[in-house]
PDB file of C-alpha atoms and ligand atoms in Angstrom:
ATOM      1  CA  MET T  67     -15.440-110.062 164.304  1.00  0.00           C
ATOM      2  CA  LYS T  68     -13.983-107.530 161.884  1.00  0.00           C
ATOM      3  CA  VAL T  69     -14.297-104.052 163.307  1.00  0.00           C
ATOM      4  CA  GLY T  70     -13.135-100.671 162.104  1.00  0.00           C
ATOM      5  CA  TYR T  71     -13.639 -97.157 160.827  1.00  0.00           C
ATOM      6  CA  CYS T  72     -14.219 -96.061 157.276  1.00  0.00           C
ATOM      7  CA  CYS T  73     -14.260 -92.529 155.919  1.00  0.00           C
ATOM      8  CA  LEU T  74     -16.376 -91.345 153.001  1.00  0.00           C
ATOM      9  CA  TYR T  75     -14.175 -88.818 151.282  1.00  0.00           C
ATOM     10  CA  GLY T  76     -14.663 -86.786 148.137  1.00  0.00           C
ATOM     11  CA  LEU T  77     -15.994 -83.622 146.592  1.00  0.00           C
ATOM     12  CA  ALA T  78     -19.368 -82.225 147.532  1.00  0.00           C
ATOM     13  CA  ASN T  79     -22.147 -83.758 145.485  1.00  0.00           C
ATOM     14  CA  ALA T  80     -20.269 -86.983 144.731  1.00  0.00           C
ATOM     15  CA  GLY T  81     -22.943 -88.971 146.562  1.00  0.00           C
ATOM     16  CA  LYS T  82     -21.386 -89.705 149.965  1.00  0.00           C
ATOM     17  CA  SER T  83     -24.532 -89.105 151.996  1.00  0.00           C
ATOM     18  CA  THR T  84     -26.610 -91.062 149.506  1.00  0.00           C
ATOM     19  CA  LEU T  85     -24.185 -93.953 149.832  1.00  0.00           C
ATOM     20  CA  LEU T  86     -24.326 -93.828 153.618  1.00  0.00           C
ATOM     21  CA  ASN T  87     -28.103 -93.898 153.452  1.00  0.00           C
ATOM     22  CA  ALA T  88     -27.989 -96.849 151.077  1.00  0.00           C
ATOM     23  CA  ILE T  89     -25.698 -98.726 153.457  1.00  0.00           C
ATOM     24  CA  LEU T  90     -27.873 -98.081 156.478  1.00  0.00           C
ATOM     25  CA  GLY T  91     -31.149 -98.426 154.633  1.00  0.00           C
ATOM     26  CA  LEU T  92     -32.437 -95.335 156.332  1.00  0.00           C
ATOM     27  CA  LYS T  93     -32.628 -91.743 155.309  1.00  0.00           C
ATOM     28  CA  ILE T  94     -30.906 -90.227 158.285  1.00  0.00           C
ATOM     29  CA  GLU T  95     -29.109 -87.344 156.780  1.00  0.00           C
ATOM     30  CA  ALA T  96     -29.703 -84.365 154.602  1.00  0.00           C
ATOM     31  CA  VAL T  97     -29.164 -85.261 150.958  1.00  0.00           C
ATOM     32  CA  SER T  98     -29.566 -82.553 148.398  1.00  0.00           C
ATOM     33  CA  PRO T  99     -28.010 -81.405 145.138  1.00  0.00           C
ATOM     34  CA  LYS T 100     -26.525 -78.317 146.802  1.00  0.00           C
ATOM     35  CA  ALA T 101     -22.948 -78.170 148.015  1.00  0.00           C
ATOM     36  CA  GLN T 102     -22.202 -78.006 151.740  1.00  0.00           C
ATOM     37  CA  THR T 103     -25.299 -79.967 152.716  1.00  0.00           C
ATOM     38  CA  THR T 104     -23.406 -82.113 155.171  1.00  0.00           C
ATOM     39  CA  ARG T 105     -22.342 -80.151 158.214  1.00  0.00           C
ATOM     40  CA  TYR T 106     -21.324 -82.829 160.688  1.00  0.00           C
ATOM     41  CA  ASN T 107     -19.162 -85.890 160.484  1.00  0.00           C
ATOM     42  CA  VAL T 108     -22.177 -88.106 160.838  1.00  0.00           C
ATOM     43  CA  GLN T 109     -21.262 -91.612 161.816  1.00  0.00           C
ATOM     44  CA  GLY T 110     -23.312 -94.421 160.427  1.00  0.00           C
ATOM     45  CA  ILE T 111     -22.827 -97.848 161.911  1.00  0.00           C
ATOM     46  CA  TYR T 112     -23.208-100.971 159.809  1.00  0.00           C
ATOM     47  CA  THR T 113     -23.315-104.311 161.641  1.00  0.00           C
ATOM     48  CA  ASP T 114     -23.767-107.854 160.344  1.00  0.00           C
ATOM     49  CA  ASP T 115     -22.716-111.302 161.591  1.00  0.00           C
ATOM     50  CA  GLU T 116     -19.118-110.849 160.492  1.00  0.00           C
ATOM     51  CA  ALA T 117     -18.325-107.207 160.900  1.00  0.00           C
ATOM     52  CA  GLN T 118     -19.051-103.794 162.321  1.00  0.00           C
ATOM     53  CA  ILE T 119     -18.106-100.832 160.179  1.00  0.00           C
ATOM     54  CA  VAL T 120     -18.343 -97.294 161.491  1.00  0.00           C
ATOM     55  CA  PHE T 121     -18.740 -94.829 158.637  1.00  0.00           C
ATOM     56  CA  ILE T 122     -17.729 -91.225 158.879  1.00  0.00           C
ATOM     57  CA  ASP T 123     -19.295 -88.988 156.291  1.00  0.00           C
ATOM     58  CA  THR T 124     -17.342 -85.820 155.708  1.00  0.00           C
ATOM     59  CA  PRO T 125     -18.602 -82.487 154.547  1.00  0.00           C
ATOM     60  CA  GLY T 126     -17.711 -82.064 150.898  1.00  0.00           C
ATOM     61  CA  LEU T 127     -14.311 -80.767 149.955  1.00  0.00           C
ATOM     62  CA  HIS T 128     -15.184 -77.396 148.557  1.00  0.00           C
ATOM     63  CA  LYS T 129     -13.654 -73.970 148.581  1.00  0.00           C
ATOM     64  CA  PRO T 130     -14.354 -72.753 152.105  1.00  0.00           C
ATOM     65  CA  HIS T 131     -16.734 -69.833 152.595  1.00  0.00           C
ATOM     66  CA  GLY T 132     -16.076 -67.929 155.809  1.00  0.00           C
ATOM     67  CA  LYS T 133     -15.417 -69.434 159.177  1.00  0.00           C
ATOM     68  CA  LEU T 134     -17.941 -72.234 158.933  1.00  0.00           C
ATOM     69  CA  GLY T 135     -16.499 -73.349 155.624  1.00  0.00           C
ATOM     70  CA  ASN T 136     -13.030 -73.584 157.152  1.00  0.00           C
ATOM     71  CA  ILE T 137     -14.187 -75.649 160.093  1.00  0.00           C
ATOM     72  CA  LEU T 138     -15.925 -78.066 157.746  1.00  0.00           C
ATOM     73  CA  LEU T 139     -12.798 -78.521 155.685  1.00  0.00           C
ATOM     74  CA  GLU T 140     -10.617 -79.219 158.732  1.00  0.00           C
ATOM     75  CA  ASP T 141     -13.121 -81.788 159.964  1.00  0.00           C
ATOM     76  CA  ALA T 142     -12.938 -83.639 156.664  1.00  0.00           C
ATOM     77  CA  GLU T 143      -9.146 -83.844 156.827  1.00  0.00           C
ATOM     78  CA  ASP T 144      -9.130 -85.005 160.456  1.00  0.00           C
ATOM     79  CA  ALA T 145     -11.658 -87.723 159.733  1.00  0.00           C
ATOM     80  CA  LYS T 146      -9.669 -89.003 156.802  1.00  0.00           C
ATOM     81  CA  ASP T 147      -6.440 -89.508 158.707  1.00  0.00           C
ATOM     82  CA  SER T 148      -7.840 -91.582 161.555  1.00  0.00           C
ATOM     83  CA  VAL T 149      -9.652 -94.424 159.798  1.00  0.00           C
ATOM     84  CA  ASP T 150      -8.873 -97.995 158.707  1.00  0.00           C
ATOM     85  CA  VAL T 151     -10.155 -97.670 155.156  1.00  0.00           C
ATOM     86  CA  LEU T 152     -10.602 -94.601 152.987  1.00  0.00           C
ATOM     87  CA  LEU T 153     -13.518 -94.611 150.569  1.00  0.00           C
ATOM     88  CA  TYR T 154     -12.858 -92.046 147.894  1.00  0.00           C
ATOM     89  CA  VAL T 155     -16.219 -91.300 146.305  1.00  0.00           C
ATOM     90  CA  VAL T 156     -16.271 -89.698 142.859  1.00  0.00           C
ATOM     91  CA  ASP T 157     -19.058 -88.722 140.499  1.00  0.00           C
ATOM     92  CA  ALA T 158     -18.537 -90.756 137.304  1.00  0.00           C
ATOM     93  CA  SER T 159     -20.515 -88.208 135.319  1.00  0.00           C
ATOM     94  CA  ASN T 160     -18.213 -85.364 136.314  1.00  0.00           C
ATOM     95  CA  ARG T 161     -15.672 -84.694 133.556  1.00  0.00           C
ATOM     96  CA  GLN T 162     -13.224 -82.995 135.854  1.00  0.00           C
ATOM     97  CA  ILE T 163     -10.780 -85.096 137.796  1.00  0.00           C
ATOM     98  CA  ASP T 164      -9.591 -83.155 140.825  1.00  0.00           C
ATOM     99  CA  GLU T 165      -5.819 -83.637 140.995  1.00  0.00           C
ATOM    100  CA  ASN T 166      -5.624 -81.928 144.381  1.00  0.00           C
ATOM    101  CA  VAL T 167      -7.995 -84.344 146.033  1.00  0.00           C
ATOM    102  CA  ILE T 168      -6.189 -87.250 144.345  1.00  0.00           C
ATOM    103  CA  LYS T 169      -2.950 -86.076 145.928  1.00  0.00           C
ATOM    104  CA  LYS T 170      -4.573 -86.103 149.354  1.00  0.00           C
ATOM    105  CA  VAL T 171      -6.022 -89.549 148.762  1.00  0.00           C
ATOM    106  CA  ASN T 172      -2.632 -90.885 147.724  1.00  0.00           C
ATOM    107  CA  ALA T 173      -1.134 -89.461 150.897  1.00  0.00           C
ATOM    108  CA  PHE T 174      -3.371 -91.727 152.994  1.00  0.00           C
ATOM    109  CA  LYS T 175      -1.328 -94.585 154.399  1.00  0.00           C
ATOM    110  CA  GLY T 176      -4.027 -97.251 154.650  1.00  0.00           C
ATOM    111  CA  PRO T 177      -6.116 -99.044 152.019  1.00  0.00           C
ATOM    112  CA  VAL T 178      -8.099 -96.900 149.593  1.00  0.00           C
ATOM    113  CA  VAL T 179     -11.245 -97.940 147.759  1.00  0.00           C
ATOM    114  CA  LEU T 180     -12.294 -95.827 144.814  1.00  0.00           C
ATOM    115  CA  ILE T 181     -16.085 -95.652 144.751  1.00  0.00           C
ATOM    116  CA  TYR T 182     -16.904 -94.842 141.159  1.00  0.00           C
ATOM    117  CA  ASN T 183     -20.417 -93.569 141.784  1.00  0.00           C
ATOM    118  CA  LYS T 184     -23.355 -92.542 139.579  1.00  0.00           C
ATOM    119  CA  ILE T 185     -22.536 -95.103 136.889  1.00  0.00           C
ATOM    120  CA  ASP T 186     -26.259 -94.969 136.031  1.00  0.00           C
ATOM    121  CA  LYS T 187     -25.705 -91.416 134.821  1.00  0.00           C
ATOM    122  CA  VAL T 188     -22.932 -91.989 132.313  1.00  0.00           C
ATOM    123  CA  GLY T 189     -22.610 -94.065 129.131  1.00  0.00           C
ATOM    124  CA  PHE T 190     -20.610 -97.292 129.389  1.00  0.00           C
ATOM    125  CA  GLU T 191     -17.693 -96.307 127.148  1.00  0.00           C
ATOM    126  CA  GLU T 192     -17.287 -92.824 128.512  1.00  0.00           C
ATOM    127  CA  GLY T 193     -17.533 -94.227 132.036  1.00  0.00           C
ATOM    128  CA  GLN T 194     -14.861 -96.866 131.477  1.00  0.00           C
ATOM    129  CA  LYS T 195     -12.502 -94.383 129.869  1.00  0.00           C
ATOM    130  CA  ARG T 196     -12.724 -92.034 132.811  1.00  0.00           C
ATOM    131  CA  LEU T 197     -12.368 -94.916 135.245  1.00  0.00           C
ATOM    132  CA  GLU T 198      -9.062 -95.824 133.576  1.00  0.00           C
ATOM    133  CA  GLU T 199      -7.907 -92.247 134.131  1.00  0.00           C
ATOM    134  CA  TYR T 200      -8.691 -92.577 137.821  1.00  0.00           C
ATOM    135  CA  LYS T 201      -6.959 -95.937 138.069  1.00  0.00           C
ATOM    136  CA  LYS T 202      -3.822 -94.496 136.501  1.00  0.00           C
ATOM    137  CA  ARG T 203      -3.728 -91.804 139.165  1.00  0.00           C
ATOM    138  CA  LEU T 204      -4.606 -94.143 142.037  1.00  0.00           C
ATOM    139  CA  PRO T 205      -2.472 -97.226 141.410  1.00  0.00           C
ATOM    140  CA  GLN T 206      -2.935 -98.554 144.965  1.00  0.00           C
ATOM    141  CA  ALA T 207      -6.718 -98.256 145.081  1.00  0.00           C
ATOM    142  CA  GLU T 208      -9.261-101.001 144.582  1.00  0.00           C
ATOM    143  CA  THR T 209     -12.390-100.013 142.702  1.00  0.00           C
ATOM    144  CA  VAL T 210     -16.128-100.474 143.072  1.00  0.00           C
ATOM    145  CA  GLU T 211     -18.424 -99.227 140.331  1.00  0.00           C
ATOM    146  CA  MET T 212     -21.474 -97.949 142.122  1.00  0.00           C
ATOM    147  CA  SER T 213     -24.892 -96.438 141.873  1.00  0.00           C
ATOM    148  CA  ALA T 214     -25.610 -95.354 145.418  1.00  0.00           C
ATOM    149  CA  LEU T 215     -28.966 -93.994 144.341  1.00  0.00           C
ATOM    150  CA  ASN T 216     -30.104 -97.370 142.980  1.00  0.00           C
ATOM    151  CA  LYS T 217     -28.233 -99.316 145.660  1.00  0.00           C
ATOM    152  CA  VAL T 218     -26.151-101.117 143.021  1.00  0.00           C
ATOM    153  CA  ASN T 219     -22.962-102.817 144.283  1.00  0.00           C
ATOM    154  CA  VAL T 220     -23.316-101.679 147.881  1.00  0.00           C
ATOM    155  CA  ASP T 221     -22.866-105.318 149.021  1.00  0.00           C
ATOM    156  CA  GLN T 222     -19.728-105.680 146.947  1.00  0.00           C
ATOM    157  CA  MET T 223     -18.302-102.613 148.624  1.00  0.00           C
ATOM    158  CA  ILE T 224     -19.101-103.924 152.127  1.00  0.00           C
ATOM    159  CA  SER T 225     -17.339-107.227 151.332  1.00  0.00           C
ATOM    160  CA  LEU T 226     -14.288-105.405 150.085  1.00  0.00           C
ATOM    161  CA  ILE T 227     -14.109-103.174 153.168  1.00  0.00           C
ATOM    162  CA  LYS T 228     -14.301-106.240 155.415  1.00  0.00           C
ATOM    163  CA  THR T 229     -11.141-107.667 153.899  1.00  0.00           C
ATOM    164  CA  HIS T 230      -9.249-104.616 155.201  1.00  0.00           C
ATOM    165  CA  LEU T 231     -10.587-104.413 158.762  1.00  0.00           C
ATOM    166  CA  PRO T 232      -8.733-105.629 161.843  1.00  0.00           C
ATOM    167  CA  GLU T 233     -10.205-108.213 164.238  1.00  0.00           C
ATOM    168  CA  GLY T 234     -11.837-106.690 167.303  1.00  0.00           C
ATOM    169  CA  ASP T 235     -14.809-106.421 169.640  1.00  0.00           C
ATOM    170  CA  LEU T 236     -17.995-104.528 168.795  1.00  0.00           C
ATOM    171  CA  LEU T 237     -17.628-100.781 169.212  1.00  0.00           C
ATOM    172  CA  TYR T 238     -21.375-100.161 169.404  1.00  0.00           C
ATOM    173  CA  PRO T 239     -24.439-102.234 170.284  1.00  0.00           C
ATOM    174  CA  LYS T 240     -25.614-104.396 167.364  1.00  0.00           C
ATOM    175  CA  ASP T 241     -28.806-102.451 166.664  1.00  0.00           C
ATOM    176  CA  GLN T 242     -27.393 -98.960 166.761  1.00  0.00           C
ATOM    177  CA  LEU T 243     -27.375 -97.181 163.427  1.00  0.00           C
ATOM    178  CA  ILE T 244     -26.223 -93.705 164.223  1.00  0.00           C
ATOM    179  CA  ASP T 245     -23.887 -92.320 166.805  1.00  0.00           C
ATOM    180  CA  ARG T 246     -25.768 -89.135 167.281  1.00  0.00           C
ATOM    181  CA  PRO T 247     -28.616 -88.047 169.487  1.00  0.00           C
ATOM    182  CA  THR T 248     -32.028 -88.274 167.876  1.00  0.00           C
ATOM    183  CA  ARG T 249     -32.369 -84.502 168.134  1.00  0.00           C
ATOM    184  CA  PHE T 250     -29.606 -84.052 165.588  1.00  0.00           C
ATOM    185  CA  VAL T 251     -31.407 -86.334 163.199  1.00  0.00           C
ATOM    186  CA  TRP T 252     -34.641 -84.384 163.633  1.00  0.00           C
ATOM    187  CA  ALA T 253     -32.801 -81.105 163.085  1.00  0.00           C
ATOM    188  CA  GLU T 254     -31.101 -82.450 159.957  1.00  0.00           C
ATOM    189  CA  MET T 255     -34.446 -83.597 158.591  1.00  0.00           C
ATOM    190  CA  ILE T 256     -35.968 -80.172 159.136  1.00  0.00           C
ATOM    191  CA  ARG T 257     -32.947 -78.511 157.563  1.00  0.00           C
ATOM    192  CA  GLU T 258     -33.174 -80.811 154.572  1.00  0.00           C
ATOM    193  CA  LYS T 259     -36.806 -79.830 154.021  1.00  0.00           C
ATOM    194  CA  CYS T 260     -35.845 -76.153 154.266  1.00  0.00           C
ATOM    195  CA  MET T 261     -33.229 -76.628 151.575  1.00  0.00           C
ATOM    196  CA  LEU T 262     -35.524 -78.537 149.289  1.00  0.00           C
ATOM    197  CA  ASN T 263     -38.177 -75.855 149.537  1.00  0.00           C
ATOM    198  CA  LEU T 264     -36.035 -72.723 149.366  1.00  0.00           C
ATOM    199  CA  ASP T 265     -33.930 -70.919 146.781  1.00  0.00           C
ATOM    200  CA  GLU T 266     -30.241 -71.485 146.038  1.00  0.00           C
ATOM    201  CA  GLU T 267     -28.355 -69.041 148.258  1.00  0.00           C
ATOM    202  CA  LEU T 268     -30.331 -69.047 151.451  1.00  0.00           C
ATOM    203  CA  PRO T 269     -29.971 -72.588 152.804  1.00  0.00           C
ATOM    204  CA  HIS T 270     -26.344 -72.317 153.884  1.00  0.00           C
ATOM    205  CA  ALA T 271     -27.354 -69.621 156.326  1.00  0.00           C
ATOM    206  CA  ILE T 272     -29.835 -71.927 158.054  1.00  0.00           C
ATOM    207  CA  HIS T 273     -29.287 -73.694 161.314  1.00  0.00           C
ATOM    208  CA  VAL T 274     -31.983 -75.753 163.021  1.00  0.00           C
ATOM    209  CA  GLU T 275     -32.044 -76.095 166.774  1.00  0.00           C
ATOM    210  CA  ILE T 276     -34.459 -78.429 168.549  1.00  0.00           C
ATOM    211  CA  THR T 277     -35.484 -76.459 171.638  1.00  0.00           C
ATOM    212  CA  HIS T 278     -37.733 -78.888 173.530  1.00  0.00           C
ATOM    213  CA  THR T 279     -40.354 -81.572 173.168  1.00  0.00           C
ATOM    214  CA  GLU T 280     -43.539 -82.293 175.054  1.00  0.00           C
ATOM    215  CA  TYR T 281     -46.154 -84.992 175.000  1.00  0.00           C
ATOM    216  CA  ASP T 282     -49.650 -83.715 174.258  1.00  0.00           C
ATOM    217  CA  GLU T 283     -52.128 -85.873 176.178  1.00  0.00           C
ATOM    218  CA  LYS T 284     -55.108 -84.642 174.167  1.00  0.00           C
ATOM    219  CA  LEU T 285     -53.549 -85.251 170.759  1.00  0.00           C
ATOM    220  CA  GLN T 286     -51.724 -88.299 172.098  1.00  0.00           C
ATOM    221  CA  LYS T 287     -48.538 -87.428 170.320  1.00  0.00           C
ATOM    222  CA  GLN T 288     -45.198 -85.868 170.829  1.00  0.00           C
ATOM    223  CA  ILE T 289     -44.694 -82.233 169.863  1.00  0.00           C
ATOM    224  CA  ILE T 290     -41.223 -81.205 168.773  1.00  0.00           C
ATOM    225  CA  TYR T 291     -40.344 -77.499 169.007  1.00  0.00           C
ATOM    226  CA  ALA T 292     -37.585 -76.208 166.771  1.00  0.00           C
ATOM    227  CA  ASP T 293     -36.018 -72.879 165.850  1.00  0.00           C
ATOM    228  CA  ILE T 294     -35.010 -72.244 162.275  1.00  0.00           C
ATOM    229  CA  ILE T 295     -32.173 -69.759 162.547  1.00  0.00           C
ATOM    230  CA  VAL T 296     -31.319 -67.416 159.677  1.00  0.00           C
ATOM    231  CA  GLU T 297     -29.027 -64.392 159.375  1.00  0.00           C
ATOM    232  CA  LYS T 298     -31.297 -61.596 158.143  1.00  0.00           C
ATOM    233  CA  ASP T 299     -34.864 -60.338 158.398  1.00  0.00           C
ATOM    234  CA  SER T 300     -35.172 -60.693 154.635  1.00  0.00           C
ATOM    235  CA  GLU T 301     -34.268 -64.377 154.946  1.00  0.00           C
ATOM    236  CA  LYS T 302     -36.785 -64.852 157.695  1.00  0.00           C
ATOM    237  CA  ALA T 303     -39.452 -63.490 155.369  1.00  0.00           C
ATOM    238  CA  ILE T 304     -38.400 -65.946 152.650  1.00  0.00           C
ATOM    239  CA  VAL T 305     -38.538 -68.946 154.969  1.00  0.00           C
ATOM    240  CA  ILE T 306     -41.963 -67.986 156.240  1.00  0.00           C
ATOM    241  CA  GLY T 307     -43.271 -67.145 152.777  1.00  0.00           C
ATOM    242  CA  LYS T 308     -46.481 -65.426 151.741  1.00  0.00           C
ATOM    243  CA  GLN T 309     -49.090 -66.007 154.436  1.00  0.00           C
ATOM    244  CA  GLY T 310     -46.762 -68.513 156.051  1.00  0.00           C
ATOM    245  CA  LYS T 311     -47.143 -70.910 153.150  1.00  0.00           C
ATOM    246  CA  LYS T 312     -43.455 -71.816 152.797  1.00  0.00           C
ATOM    247  CA  LEU T 313     -43.044 -72.569 156.470  1.00  0.00           C
ATOM    248  CA  SER T 314     -46.169 -74.645 156.567  1.00  0.00           C
ATOM    249  CA  LEU T 315     -44.911 -76.683 153.591  1.00  0.00           C
ATOM    250  CA  ILE T 316     -41.555 -77.224 155.302  1.00  0.00           C
ATOM    251  CA  ARG T 317     -43.363 -78.248 158.460  1.00  0.00           C
ATOM    252  CA  LYS T 318     -45.594 -80.708 156.636  1.00  0.00           C
ATOM    253  CA  HIS T 319     -42.668 -82.391 154.844  1.00  0.00           C
ATOM    254  CA  ALA T 320     -40.490 -82.522 157.949  1.00  0.00           C
ATOM    255  CA  GLU T 321     -43.328 -83.860 160.094  1.00  0.00           C
ATOM    256  CA  HIS T 322     -43.768 -86.648 157.610  1.00  0.00           C
ATOM    257  CA  SER T 323     -40.060 -87.612 157.583  1.00  0.00           C
ATOM    258  CA  ILE T 324     -39.663 -87.454 161.333  1.00  0.00           C
ATOM    259  CA  SER T 325     -42.836 -89.469 161.910  1.00  0.00           C
ATOM    260  CA  ASN T 326     -41.519 -92.131 159.539  1.00  0.00           C
ATOM    261  CA  PHE T 327     -38.177 -92.150 161.277  1.00  0.00           C
ATOM    262  CA  MET T 328     -39.746 -92.387 164.736  1.00  0.00           C
ATOM    263  CA  GLN T 329     -42.397 -94.854 163.582  1.00  0.00           C
ATOM    264  CA  GLU T 330     -45.035 -92.803 165.355  1.00  0.00           C
ATOM    265  CA  LYS T 331     -46.927 -89.638 164.476  1.00  0.00           C
ATOM    266  CA  VAL T 332     -45.310 -86.475 165.794  1.00  0.00           C
ATOM    267  CA  SER T 333     -46.186 -82.785 165.488  1.00  0.00           C
ATOM    268  CA  LEU T 334     -43.766 -80.004 164.739  1.00  0.00           C
ATOM    269  CA  GLU T 335     -43.799 -76.414 165.912  1.00  0.00           C
ATOM    270  CA  LEU T 336     -41.346 -74.296 163.927  1.00  0.00           C
ATOM    271  CA  TYR T 337     -40.196 -70.775 164.728  1.00  0.00           C
ATOM    272  CA  VAL T 338     -37.981 -68.675 162.470  1.00  0.00           C
ATOM    273  CA  LYS T 339     -35.395 -66.548 164.274  1.00  0.00           C
ATOM    274  CA  VAL T 340     -32.757 -64.087 163.105  1.00  0.00           C
ATOM    275  CA  VAL T 341     -29.238 -64.336 164.535  1.00  0.00           C
ATOM    276  CA  GLU T 342     -27.089 -61.899 162.600  1.00  0.00           C
ATOM    277  CA  ASP T 343     -24.038 -63.357 160.854  1.00  0.00           C
ATOM    278  CA  TRP T 344     -24.037 -66.511 163.021  1.00  0.00           C
ATOM    279  CA  ARG T 345     -21.799 -68.327 160.561  1.00  0.00           C
ATOM    280  CA  ASN T 346     -18.888 -66.062 161.414  1.00  0.00           C
ATOM    281  CA  ASP T 347     -19.536 -65.858 165.146  1.00  0.00           C
ATOM    282  CA  PRO T 348     -17.278 -68.297 167.059  1.00  0.00           C
ATOM    283  CA  ARG T 349     -19.585 -68.297 170.085  1.00  0.00           C
ATOM    284  CA  LYS T 350     -22.640 -69.168 168.052  1.00  0.00           C
ATOM    285  CA  LEU T 351     -20.773 -71.797 166.043  1.00  0.00           C
ATOM    286  CA  LYS T 352     -19.800 -73.485 169.273  1.00  0.00           C
ATOM    287  CA  GLU T 353     -23.264 -73.203 170.765  1.00  0.00           C
ATOM    288  CA  TYR T 354     -24.775 -74.781 167.660  1.00  0.00           C
ATOM    289  CA  GLY T 355     -22.371 -77.694 167.827  1.00  0.00           C
ATOM    290  CA  TYR T 356     -20.001 -76.822 164.990  1.00  0.00           C
ATOM    291  CA  GLU T 357     -16.741 -77.421 166.718  1.00  0.00           C
ATOM    292  CA  ASP T 358     -14.208 -74.629 166.420  1.00  0.00           C
ATOM    293  CA  LYS T 359     -10.609 -75.705 166.679  1.00  0.00           C
TER     294      LYS T 359
HETATM  295  P1  LIG M 836     -22.492 -85.641 148.979  1.00  0.00           P
HETATM  296  O1  LIG M 836     -22.320 -84.147 148.942  1.00  0.00           O
HETATM  297  O2  LIG M 836     -21.270 -86.313 148.484  1.00  0.00           O
HETATM  298  O3  LIG M 836     -22.929 -86.136 150.320  1.00  0.00           O
HETATM  299  O4  LIG M 836     -23.652 -85.962 147.911  1.00  0.00           O
HETATM  300  P2  LIG M 836     -25.181 -86.369 148.145  1.00  0.00           P
HETATM  301  O5  LIG M 836     -25.265 -87.751 148.686  1.00  0.00           O
HETATM  302  O6  LIG M 836     -25.857 -85.279 148.889  1.00  0.00           O
HETATM  303  O7  LIG M 836     -25.681 -86.465 146.636  1.00  0.00           O
HETATM  304  C1  LIG M 836     -25.660 -85.342 145.751  1.00  0.00           C
HETATM  305  C2  LIG M 836     -26.651 -85.553 144.623  1.00  0.00           C
HETATM  306  O8  LIG M 836     -26.251 -86.669 143.799  1.00  0.00           O
HETATM  307  C3  LIG M 836     -28.056 -85.894 145.107  1.00  0.00           C
HETATM  308  O9  LIG M 836     -28.953 -85.209 144.263  1.00  0.00           O
HETATM  309  C4  LIG M 836     -28.148 -87.397 144.913  1.00  0.00           C
HETATM  310  O10 LIG M 836     -29.462 -87.839 144.698  1.00  0.00           O
HETATM  311  C5  LIG M 836     -27.302 -87.603 143.678  1.00  0.00           C
HETATM  312  N1  LIG M 836     -26.734 -88.977 143.602  1.00  0.00           N
HETATM  313  C6  LIG M 836     -26.043 -89.633 144.562  1.00  0.00           C
HETATM  314  N2  LIG M 836     -25.697 -90.869 144.157  1.00  0.00           N
HETATM  315  C7  LIG M 836     -26.187 -91.027 142.908  1.00  0.00           C
HETATM  316  C8  LIG M 836     -26.149 -92.113 141.934  1.00  0.00           C
HETATM  317  O11 LIG M 836     -25.623 -93.189 142.155  1.00  0.00           O
HETATM  318  N3  LIG M 836     -26.760 -91.854 140.744  1.00  0.00           N
HETATM  319  C9  LIG M 836     -27.356 -90.676 140.459  1.00  0.00           C
HETATM  320  N4  LIG M 836     -27.927 -90.520 139.259  1.00  0.00           N
HETATM  321  N5  LIG M 836     -27.417 -89.647 141.341  1.00  0.00           N
HETATM  322  C10 LIG M 836     -26.841 -89.814 142.547  1.00  0.00           C
HETATM  323 MG1  LIG M 837     -23.197 -85.138 152.124  1.00  0.00          MG
END
């Protein structure tokens, strides 16, 4: 059995979470066009007859905003240095090649695979020209041209990763997909629906905390209670919306996703709470599970 760790590395918005979802065939994580969507180093576990690959998805490499931003950036660097294979994911349609990130990728001592993603979004000639530019800068890397969104060449990537993994015993049971309590997945799904339904600036100030669950005998389904935590009263008003319409939309969408994920109908009870400036409060960051080092 080939067994090892793989890190998805690259700028925010390159498509790392989308790729992880394509690999696992499940939408387990928040994917959205906004930067800083990924807050945890979510591990996805891929297992087949020959190999087990543990994927670590890093928060995008962006300019850090405040304390939370800094923690996210450190996490990404830590994850990168402790894996067997580094997957450097880039957006083929992005004209800018980030020399700083390239330097960091080249500093990695193990094998690097350049995932040239979003090839569906860029013309063939332009795409190939830019790919050559990347190859020049990353002489050691192997390359996979990819459309994570359309699941094109995901298999090819898995095969390539396998060639670089050491022999070993399974790290996780065969049927386990994510190394993370279900609650986290529920919270991420709710947060994703918040982001999709709200305006640009607000979502980064949102944290979702699952408070408790209970089984309703009458309705014969599980009820999940969650707090949506924002930083200001004005934000609370936005999340709730006129006559509670926004919140009820978020609830409907999240209920749908979680029910699909659980393969049973569940109900959601959402409460919006204000915790002032939680993103810069070390105690709160710890309490909410964003590790502070
Ligand atoms: P991350 O920040 O690197 O995790 O990026 P996400 O996975 O959240 O993706 C950012 C955006 O790019 C989302 O809107 C995705 O739907 C989109 N995206 C990801 N992969 C592809 C792809 O292969 N083709 C296209 N056209 N869009 C993609
Ligand atoms: Mg992501």
